[in-house]
CSV table of C-alpha atoms in Angstrom, one decimal:
chain,number,residue,atom,x,y,z
A,16,MET,CA,-5.9,1.2,18.6
A,17,LYS,CA,-7.3,-0.2,22.0
A,18,THR,CA,-8.3,-4.5,22.2
A,19,VAL,CA,-12.0,-4.3,21.3
A,20,ILE,CA,-14.2,-6.9,24.0
A,21,TYR,CA,-17.4,-8.1,22.5
A,22,THR,CA,-19.8,-10.6,24.9
A,23,LEU,CA,-21.8,-13.6,25.0
A,24,THR,CA,-24.8,-13.8,27.5
A,25,SER,CA,-27.4,-16.0,28.1
A,26,GLU,CA,-30.9,-14.3,28.7
A,27,LEU,CA,-31.5,-17.1,31.6
A,28,HIS,CA,-28.9,-15.1,34.4
A,29,ASP,CA,-30.2,-11.7,35.8
A,30,GLU,CA,-28.2,-8.5,33.6
A,31,GLN,CA,-27.2,-6.7,36.6
A,32,ALA,CA,-25.3,-9.1,38.5
A,33,VAL,CA,-24.1,-10.0,35.4
A,34,ASN,CA,-22.4,-6.4,34.6
A,35,ALA,CA,-21.3,-6.5,37.9
A,36,VAL,CA,-19.2,-9.3,37.7
A,37,THR,CA,-17.6,-7.8,34.3
A,38,LYS,CA,-16.8,-5.0,35.2
A,39,GLU,CA,-14.9,-6.4,38.5
A,40,PHE,CA,-13.2,-8.9,36.1
A,41,LEU,CA,-12.1,-6.4,33.6
A,42,GLY,CA,-10.9,-3.5,35.6
A,43,GLY,CA,-9.0,-6.7,37.5
A,44,LEU,CA,-6.9,-6.8,34.3
A,45,GLY,CA,-5.5,-3.5,34.0
A,46,ILE,CA,-5.5,-3.2,30.6
A,47,ALA,CA,-7.1,-0.6,28.2
A,48,TYR,CA,-10.1,-2.0,25.9
A,49,GLU,CA,-13.3,-0.6,24.8
A,50,MET,CA,-16.4,-2.2,24.8
A,51,LYS,CA,-19.1,-3.3,22.1
A,52,GLY,CA,-21.3,-5.6,24.6
A,53,ASN,CA,-23.0,-8.0,21.8
A,54,ASP,CA,-23.0,-5.2,18.9
A,55,TYR,CA,-20.4,-7.5,16.5
A,56,ALA,CA,-21.5,-5.3,13.8
A,57,ASP,CA,-17.6,-4.4,13.0
A,58,TYR,CA,-15.8,-7.4,14.7
A,59,GLY,CA,-12.4,-7.9,13.1
A,60,SER,CA,-11.8,-4.4,12.2
A,61,SER,CA,-9.5,-3.7,15.0
A,62,PRO,CA,-6.5,-5.6,15.6
A,63,LEU,CA,-7.2,-7.4,18.4
A,64,SER,CA,-11.0,-8.4,19.0
A,65,LEU,CA,-12.0,-10.6,22.2
A,66,ILE,CA,-14.9,-12.2,22.6
A,67,TYR,CA,-16.0,-12.6,26.3
A,68,VAL,CA,-18.1,-15.4,27.3
A,69,ARG,CA,-19.3,-14.0,30.4
A,70,THR,CA,-22.2,-16.8,31.4
A,71,GLY,CA,-23.2,-20.5,30.4
A,72,GLY,CA,-25.8,-21.0,28.1
A,73,THR,CA,-24.2,-19.1,25.6
A,74,GLU,CA,-22.8,-21.8,23.2
A,75,GLY,CA,-26.1,-21.8,20.8
A,76,ILE,CA,-25.9,-18.0,20.6
A,77,PHE,CA,-22.1,-18.0,19.4
A,78,ARG,CA,-23.2,-21.0,16.7
A,79,ARG,CA,-25.8,-18.8,15.2
A,80,LEU,CA,-23.1,-15.6,15.0
A,81,LEU,CA,-20.3,-17.9,13.6
A,82,PRO,CA,-21.1,-17.9,9.1
A,83,MET,CA,-20.9,-14.0,10.2
A,84,LEU,CA,-18.0,-13.9,12.4
A,85,GLN,CA,-16.4,-15.9,10.2
A,86,GLN,CA,-17.1,-13.6,7.2
A,87,LYS,CA,-15.9,-10.2,9.0
A,88,SER,CA,-12.6,-11.8,10.5
A,89,SER,CA,-10.4,-14.4,9.2
A,90,ARG,CA,-8.4,-14.6,12.3
A,91,PRO,CA,-8.6,-17.2,15.5
A,92,PHE,CA,-11.5,-17.2,17.5
A,93,TYR,CA,-10.1,-15.7,21.4
A,94,LEU,CA,-12.6,-16.5,23.9
A,95,LEU,CA,-11.9,-14.1,27.2
A,96,THR,CA,-13.1,-16.1,30.3
A,97,SER,CA,-13.8,-15.0,34.1
A,98,ASP,CA,-14.0,-18.0,36.8
A,99,LYS,CA,-17.7,-16.9,37.2
A,100,SER,CA,-21.4,-18.1,35.8
A,101,ASN,CA,-19.7,-21.3,33.9
A,102,SER,CA,-18.3,-19.3,32.1
A,103,LEU,CA,-14.9,-21.5,31.7
A,104,ALA,CA,-17.4,-24.5,30.7
A,105,ALA,CA,-19.2,-23.1,27.9
A,106,SER,CA,-16.0,-21.7,26.2
A,107,MET,CA,-14.6,-25.0,26.5
A,108,GLU,CA,-17.8,-26.6,24.6
A,109,ILE,CA,-17.6,-23.7,22.3
A,110,LEU,CA,-13.8,-24.0,21.9
A,111,SER,CA,-14.3,-27.9,20.9
A,112,TYR,CA,-17.0,-27.3,18.5
A,113,LEU,CA,-14.6,-24.3,16.6
A,114,ARG,CA,-11.8,-27.6,16.4
A,115,GLN,CA,-14.0,-29.9,15.0
A,116,HIS,CA,-14.4,-27.5,12.2
A,117,ASN,CA,-11.1,-27.1,11.9
A,118,ILE,CA,-11.6,-23.3,13.0
A,119,LYS,CA,-9.0,-22.2,14.9
A,120,GLY,CA,-9.3,-20.4,18.3
A,121,GLU,CA,-7.7,-20.1,22.1
A,122,ILE,CA,-9.6,-20.0,25.3
A,123,ILE,CA,-7.6,-17.1,27.4
A,124,HIS,CA,-8.6,-17.7,31.4
A,125,GLY,CA,-6.2,-17.7,34.5
A,126,SER,CA,-5.3,-15.6,36.8
A,127,THR,CA,-5.3,-11.8,36.3
A,128,SER,CA,-1.8,-11.7,36.2
A,129,TYR,CA,-1.9,-14.3,33.9
A,130,VAL,CA,-4.6,-13.3,31.6
A,131,ALA,CA,-3.3,-9.2,31.1
A,132,GLN,CA,0.1,-10.8,29.9
A,133,ARG,CA,-1.4,-13.2,27.6
A,134,ILE,CA,-3.9,-10.8,26.0
A,135,HIS,CA,-1.0,-7.8,26.1
A,136,MET,CA,1.0,-10.6,23.5
A,137,LEU,CA,-1.5,-10.6,21.4
A,138,GLU,CA,-1.7,-7.2,21.2
A,139,ARG,CA,1.5,-7.6,20.0
A,140,VAL,CA,0.9,-10.2,17.6
A,141,GLU,CA,-1.8,-8.8,16.3
A,142,GLY,CA,-0.5,-5.7,15.7
A,143,ALA,CA,2.5,-6.8,13.8
A,144,ARG,CA,0.2,-9.2,11.9
A,145,ARG,CA,-1.3,-6.0,10.7
A,146,THR,CA,1.9,-3.8,10.1
A,147,LEU,CA,3.1,-7.4,8.1
A,148,ALA,CA,-0.3,-7.0,5.9
A,149,SER,CA,0.6,-3.9,4.7
A,150,THR,CA,4.1,-4.5,4.5
A,151,ARG,CA,7.0,-4.2,1.0
A,152,LEU,CA,9.9,-6.0,0.9
A,153,GLY,CA,12.3,-6.0,-2.3
A,154,ILE,CA,14.5,-8.5,-3.5
A,155,ILE,CA,17.5,-6.2,-5.2
A,156,GLY,CA,18.9,-8.9,-7.4
A,157,GLU,CA,18.2,-12.4,-8.1
A,158,PRO,CA,19.3,-14.9,-4.3
A,159,SER,CA,22.8,-15.9,-4.7
A,160,ASP,CA,23.9,-18.3,-7.1
A,161,TRP,CA,24.7,-20.2,-3.3
A,162,LEU,CA,21.6,-20.2,-2.1
A,163,ILE,CA,20.1,-22.9,-3.6
A,164,SER,CA,17.4,-23.2,-0.8
A,165,SER,CA,16.5,-20.4,-0.3
A,166,HIS,CA,13.9,-18.3,-2.8
A,167,ALA,CA,10.4,-18.2,-1.3
A,168,ASP,CA,6.7,-18.3,-3.6
A,169,LYS,CA,5.7,-14.7,-3.7
A,170,ASP,CA,2.1,-16.5,-3.6
A,171,VAL,CA,3.0,-18.5,-0.1
A,172,VAL,CA,4.6,-14.9,1.2
A,173,LYS,CA,1.3,-13.2,0.9
A,174,ASN,CA,-1.3,-15.7,1.4
A,175,ARG,CA,0.7,-16.4,5.1
A,176,LEU,CA,1.9,-13.3,5.8
A,177,GLY,CA,0.7,-10.2,3.7
A,178,ILE,CA,3.3,-9.5,2.5
A,179,SER,CA,4.7,-8.2,-0.6
A,180,LEU,CA,7.9,-9.2,-2.0
A,181,ILE,CA,8.9,-7.6,-5.2
A,182,ASP,CA,11.8,-8.0,-7.6
A,183,ILE,CA,14.2,-5.0,-8.4
A,184,PRO,CA,16.9,-5.6,-11.1
A,185,MET,CA,20.1,-5.4,-9.4
A,186,GLN,CA,21.2,-3.3,-13.0
A,187,GLN,CA,18.7,-0.8,-11.4
A,188,LEU,CA,20.4,0.0,-8.2
A,189,LEU,CA,24.0,-0.1,-10.3
A,190,ASN,CA,22.3,2.8,-12.3
A,191,THR,CA,21.1,4.6,-9.1
A,192,ILE,CA,24.8,3.9,-7.8
A,193,ALA,CA,26.7,5.4,-11.2
A,194,LYS,CA,24.5,8.4,-11.2
A,195,ARG,CA,25.6,9.2,-7.9
A,196,ASN,CA,29.1,8.5,-8.7
A,197,SER,CA,29.7,12.2,-10.1
A,198,PRO,CA,32.0,12.8,-9.7
A,199,ALA,CA,34.0,9.6,-9.9
A,200,THR,CA,35.9,8.8,-6.4
A,201,THR,CA,38.3,6.3,-5.4
A,202,ASP,CA,37.3,6.7,-1.7
A,203,VAL,CA,36.6,3.4,-0.4
A,204,MET,CA,34.1,5.1,2.5
A,205,THR,CA,32.6,7.8,0.2
A,206,GLY,CA,31.8,5.4,-2.3
A,207,ALA,CA,30.1,2.8,0.3
A,208,GLU,CA,28.1,6.0,1.4
A,209,ARG,CA,26.8,6.3,-2.4
A,210,ILE,CA,25.9,3.1,-2.0
A,211,TYR,CA,23.7,3.5,0.7
A,212,GLU,CA,22.0,6.7,-0.5
A,213,ALA,CA,21.6,5.1,-3.6
A,214,LEU,CA,19.6,2.1,-1.9
A,215,LYS,CA,17.8,4.7,-0.2
A,216,ASP,CA,16.4,5.8,-3.4
A,217,ILE,CA,14.9,2.3,-4.3
A,218,ILE,CA,13.3,2.2,-1.1
A,219,ALA,CA,11.8,5.1,-2.1
A,220,GLU,CA,10.8,4.8,-5.4
A,221,TYR,CA,9.6,1.2,-4.5
A,222,GLN,CA,8.2,2.1,-1.1
A,223,LEU,CA,9.6,0.1,0.7
A,224,GLN,CA,10.0,-1.7,4.2
A,225,GLY,CA,12.8,-3.7,3.2
A,226,PHE,CA,14.6,-5.4,1.2
A,227,THR,CA,17.7,-8.4,0.6
A,228,LEU,CA,20.5,-7.4,-1.8
A,229,ARG,CA,22.8,-9.6,-4.0
A,230,CYS,CA,25.5,-7.5,-2.5
A,231,PHE,CA,28.4,-9.8,-4.2
A,232,ASP,CA,27.9,-8.6,-7.0
A,233,LEU,CA,28.7,-4.6,-5.9
A,234,LEU,CA,32.0,-6.7,-5.6
A,235,THR,CA,32.9,-6.8,-9.0
A,236,SER,CA,30.8,-3.8,-10.1
A,237,VAL,CA,31.6,-1.1,-8.0
A,238,LYS,CA,34.9,-2.3,-6.5
A,239,ASN,CA,33.0,-1.9,-3.1
A,240,THR,CA,30.1,-3.4,-0.4
A,241,GLY,CA,27.1,-2.5,0.7
A,242,CYS,CA,27.9,-3.6,4.4
A,243,LEU,CA,27.5,0.3,5.5
A,244,ALA,CA,25.0,0.5,4.1
A,245,LEU,CA,23.0,-2.2,5.3
A,246,ALA,CA,24.5,-1.2,8.7
A,247,LYS,CA,23.0,1.8,8.4
A,248,LEU,CA,19.6,1.0,6.8
A,249,ASN,CA,18.7,-1.4,9.7
A,250,ALA,CA,19.6,0.9,11.9
A,251,GLU,CA,16.9,4.0,10.8
A,252,GLY,CA,14.5,1.0,11.0
A,253,TYR,CA,14.2,-0.6,7.1
A,254,VAL,CA,15.3,-4.1,7.3
A,255,ALA,CA,18.3,-4.4,4.9
A,256,GLY,CA,19.6,-8.1,4.5
A,257,CYS,CA,22.4,-9.5,2.2
A,258,GLU,CA,23.3,-11.8,-0.5
A,259,GLY,CA,18.7,-11.7,-1.8
A,260,ASP,CA,18.3,-14.3,1.2
A,261,VAL,CA,14.5,-14.1,1.1
A,262,PRO,CA,13.7,-16.4,4.5
A,263,ALA,CA,16.0,-14.2,6.3
A,264,MET,CA,14.8,-11.3,5.3
A,265,LEU,CA,12.1,-12.3,6.2
A,266,THR,CA,12.3,-13.5,9.8
A,267,MET,CA,14.6,-10.1,10.3
A,268,MET,CA,10.8,-8.3,9.0
A,269,ILE,CA,8.9,-11.0,11.3
A,270,ALA,CA,10.7,-9.6,14.5
A,271,ARG,CA,10.9,-6.2,13.7
A,272,SER,CA,6.9,-6.1,13.6
A,273,LEU,CA,7.2,-8.0,16.8
A,274,PHE,CA,10.0,-6.6,18.5
A,275,GLY,CA,10.8,-3.6,17.3
A,276,ILE,CA,14.6,-4.1,17.0
A,277,SER,CA,17.0,-5.3,14.3
A,278,GLY,CA,18.5,-8.6,13.8
A,279,PHE,CA,22.1,-9.9,13.0
A,280,GLN,CA,22.2,-11.9,9.6
A,281,ALA,CA,24.8,-14.2,10.1
A,282,ASN,CA,26.3,-17.7,9.2
A,283,PRO,CA,27.2,-20.4,11.9
A,284,LEU,CA,30.7,-21.0,11.4
A,285,ARG,CA,31.7,-23.3,14.4
A,286,ILE,CA,29.7,-25.7,16.5
A,287,ASN,CA,30.4,-27.5,19.6
A,288,PRO,CA,27.6,-30.2,20.5
A,289,GLU,CA,29.1,-31.1,23.8
A,290,THR,CA,29.0,-27.2,24.9
A,291,GLY,CA,26.2,-26.0,22.7
A,292,GLU,CA,29.0,-22.9,21.9
A,293,MET,CA,28.8,-21.6,18.5
A,294,LEU,CA,30.7,-18.8,16.0
A,295,PHE,CA,28.6,-16.9,14.3
A,296,ALA,CA,29.8,-14.0,12.0
A,297,HIS,CA,29.5,-11.8,8.9
A,298,CYS,CA,30.6,-9.2,7.6
A,299,THR,CA,27.8,-6.6,8.8
A,300,ILE,CA,25.7,-5.6,11.9
A,301,PRO,CA,22.9,-3.1,12.5
A,302,LEU,CA,24.5,0.1,13.9
A,303,ASP,CA,21.8,0.2,16.9
A,304,MET,CA,22.6,-3.6,17.8
A,305,VAL,CA,26.6,-2.7,18.9
A,306,GLU,CA,28.0,-0.9,21.4
A,307,ARG,CA,30.7,0.0,19.2
A,308,TYR,CA,31.9,-0.7,16.1
A,309,GLU,CA,34.9,-0.6,13.3
A,310,TYR,CA,35.7,-0.3,10.0
A,311,ASP,CA,37.6,-3.0,7.9
A,312,THR,CA,38.2,-4.2,4.4
A,313,HIS,CA,35.3,-7.6,3.4
A,314,PHE,CA,36.5,-10.1,4.6
A,315,GLU,CA,36.2,-12.5,1.2
A,316,SER,CA,37.1,-10.3,-1.1
A,317,GLY,CA,39.4,-7.6,1.3
A,318,ILE,CA,37.9,-4.8,-0.9
A,319,GLY,CA,35.0,-1.9,0.1
A,320,VAL,CA,33.7,-1.4,4.2
A,321,ALA,CA,32.4,-4.3,5.9
A,322,ILE,CA,31.8,-2.9,9.8
A,323,ARG,CA,32.7,-4.8,12.6
A,324,GLY,CA,30.4,-4.6,16.0
A,325,PHE,CA,31.0,-5.2,19.2
A,326,MET,CA,27.5,-6.2,21.1
A,327,LYS,CA,26.6,-6.4,24.2
A,328,GLU,CA,27.2,-9.6,25.5
A,329,GLY,CA,24.4,-10.9,27.3
A,330,PRO,CA,21.1,-12.7,26.4
A,331,VAL,CA,19.6,-13.6,22.8
A,332,THR,CA,17.9,-15.4,20.9
A,333,ILE,CA,18.8,-17.2,17.2
A,334,PHE,CA,15.5,-16.9,15.4
A,335,LYS,CA,14.9,-18.2,11.5
A,336,VAL,CA,11.6,-19.3,9.9
A,337,SER,CA,11.3,-21.6,6.5
A,338,ALA,CA,11.5,-20.0,2.7
A,339,ASP,CA,8.1,-21.4,2.4
A,340,LEU,CA,7.1,-20.5,6.0
A,341,SER,CA,6.4,-23.8,7.3
A,342,ARG,CA,9.0,-24.4,9.5
A,343,HIS,CA,10.9,-22.2,12.2
A,344,PHE,CA,13.9,-22.5,14.6
A,345,ILE,CA,14.1,-20.8,17.8
A,346,ALA,CA,16.8,-20.9,20.2
A,347,GLU,CA,18.1,-18.9,23.5
A,348,GLY,CA,21.4,-18.7,24.7
A,349,HIS,CA,23.9,-16.3,26.0
A,350,LEU,CA,26.4,-14.2,23.5
A,351,VAL,CA,29.6,-14.4,25.2
A,352,GLU,CA,32.5,-13.6,23.6
A,353,ASN,CA,32.7,-11.0,20.9
A,354,GLN,CA,36.2,-12.1,18.9
A,355,SER,CA,38.0,-9.8,15.9
A,356,LYS,CA,40.4,-12.7,14.4
A,357,PRO,CA,41.7,-11.3,11.3
A,358,ASP,CA,40.6,-14.7,9.0
A,359,LEU,CA,36.8,-14.4,9.7
A,360,CYS,CA,33.6,-12.1,8.7
A,361,ARG,CA,34.1,-9.4,10.5
A,362,THR,CA,31.7,-9.1,12.9
A,363,GLN,CA,32.3,-12.3,15.1
A,364,GLN,CA,30.1,-13.8,18.2
A,365,VAL,CA,30.4,-16.7,20.5
A,366,ILE,CA,27.1,-17.4,21.2
A,367,ARG,CA,26.3,-20.5,24.0
A,368,LEU,CA,22.8,-22.5,23.5
A,369,ALA,CA,20.8,-22.7,26.5
A,370,ASP,CA,19.8,-26.4,25.5
A,371,LYS,CA,22.8,-27.7,23.8
A,372,HIS,CA,20.9,-30.1,22.1
A,373,GLN,CA,19.6,-27.6,19.7
A,374,THR,CA,22.8,-27.5,18.0
A,375,ALA,CA,21.7,-30.9,16.4
A,376,TYR,CA,18.9,-29.2,14.3
A,377,PHE,CA,22.6,-27.5,12.5
A,378,LEU,CA,24.0,-30.6,11.6
A,379,THR,CA,20.6,-32.6,10.6
A,380,ASN,CA,17.8,-30.6,9.8
A,381,PRO,CA,18.9,-26.5,9.5
A,382,ILE,CA,16.9,-24.1,7.3
A,383,GLY,CA,19.8,-23.0,5.2
A,384,ASN,CA,22.7,-21.4,6.6
A,385,HIS,CA,22.1,-17.8,7.4
A,386,HIS,CA,20.2,-17.2,10.7
A,387,ILE,CA,19.4,-13.8,12.9
A,388,ILE,CA,20.6,-13.2,15.9
A,389,LEU,CA,18.1,-11.1,18.2
A,390,PRO,CA,19.1,-8.9,20.9
A,391,GLY,CA,17.1,-10.4,24.9
A,392,HIS,CA,15.6,-13.8,25.1
A,393,GLN,CA,12.6,-13.7,22.9
A,394,LYS,CA,11.1,-17.7,22.9
A,395,GLU,CA,8.7,-17.2,24.5
A,396,LEU,CA,6.6,-14.6,22.4
A,397,LEU,CA,7.9,-16.4,19.2
A,398,GLU,CA,7.0,-20.1,20.0
A,399,ASP,CA,4.0,-19.8,21.7
A,400,VAL,CA,2.2,-17.6,18.8
A,401,PHE,CA,4.4,-18.4,16.2
A,402,ILE,CA,2.1,-20.9,14.0
A,403,LEU,CA,-1.7,-19.7,15.5
A,404,THR,CA,-0.8,-15.9,14.7
A,405,LEU,CA,1.8,-15.6,12.1
A,406,CYS,CA,2.2,-18.2,9.5
A,407,ASP,CA,-1.5,-19.2,9.8
A,408,THR,CA,-3.0,-20.0,5.8
């Protein structure tokens, strides 16, 4: 759906002259949009609604419109401005008024390229919000016992992100696996594939876009792992997290909704504060994130199927949100080496942070142990709009 642009125009200005400026200004942006003018009847129905403050003298008009606009949308007000007809000055007065009333907003102003880029970024973020608002994520089993800081309040998640968290008993998955385990097999690859198929059944039954799995229970119950299943399901476009870690799952879902990419859920195992170099590892990684992979056993138990994946060296982003969505961490870095040491979880990545001082976060104020590694440098979009658009109340 296109961005929709509404307008504010003072009656004191010549309409023909203002229309000429509008055509030149919007045409120069090179964006796809639908112009609604001063007809605000469906304001907020589009993923991104902009208010183009075309002239000065429009502050009173906006104040009169505000109660109606707030009824139609709870999103921040994005005020598009040009450098003509006191557009910026009026927008600053309007934004000041909004701030006085604790209402979020932003003035979009600058060079043509900056304005176009900013609109494009907001389109992605607002589109992500729409995606998240219709998302259902499963918690299959409870969070693992050692994740003492990784439980989330379902109401907070629903109110802030729109995501519905669905509790699914671990026994239901085990029963589904048992149905698929006939005839019985001792082949670990066949067993791992049946876990994958059972999880697909759960996804279909509960209409999920993703889940997190209390996967260590599979080690004792079916003598296998969910590592292969998670690797495949992430590559198919679902969010599939480990150990029942809900904040990690939410982090992965936010990233997927924004960028359309998978994330690698991993533990930091070694940190060098002097160089900014860190080692991350886990026994599974989305298959669409790696250049090649091989199978091994699960590290801690020595059984089942785990994935040793080799991701392309280059820029990465480390991302995590807290259980109550009040905090987030973002750091850019460079994947400098894929390791394959036998005494660690099977996928191992050495990452050097761009800012070595950010290692202090992990040692003084971390958000749990699992963090999500994303390909590419994604900090600008995440940091620039996270508080304003993703986790506001």
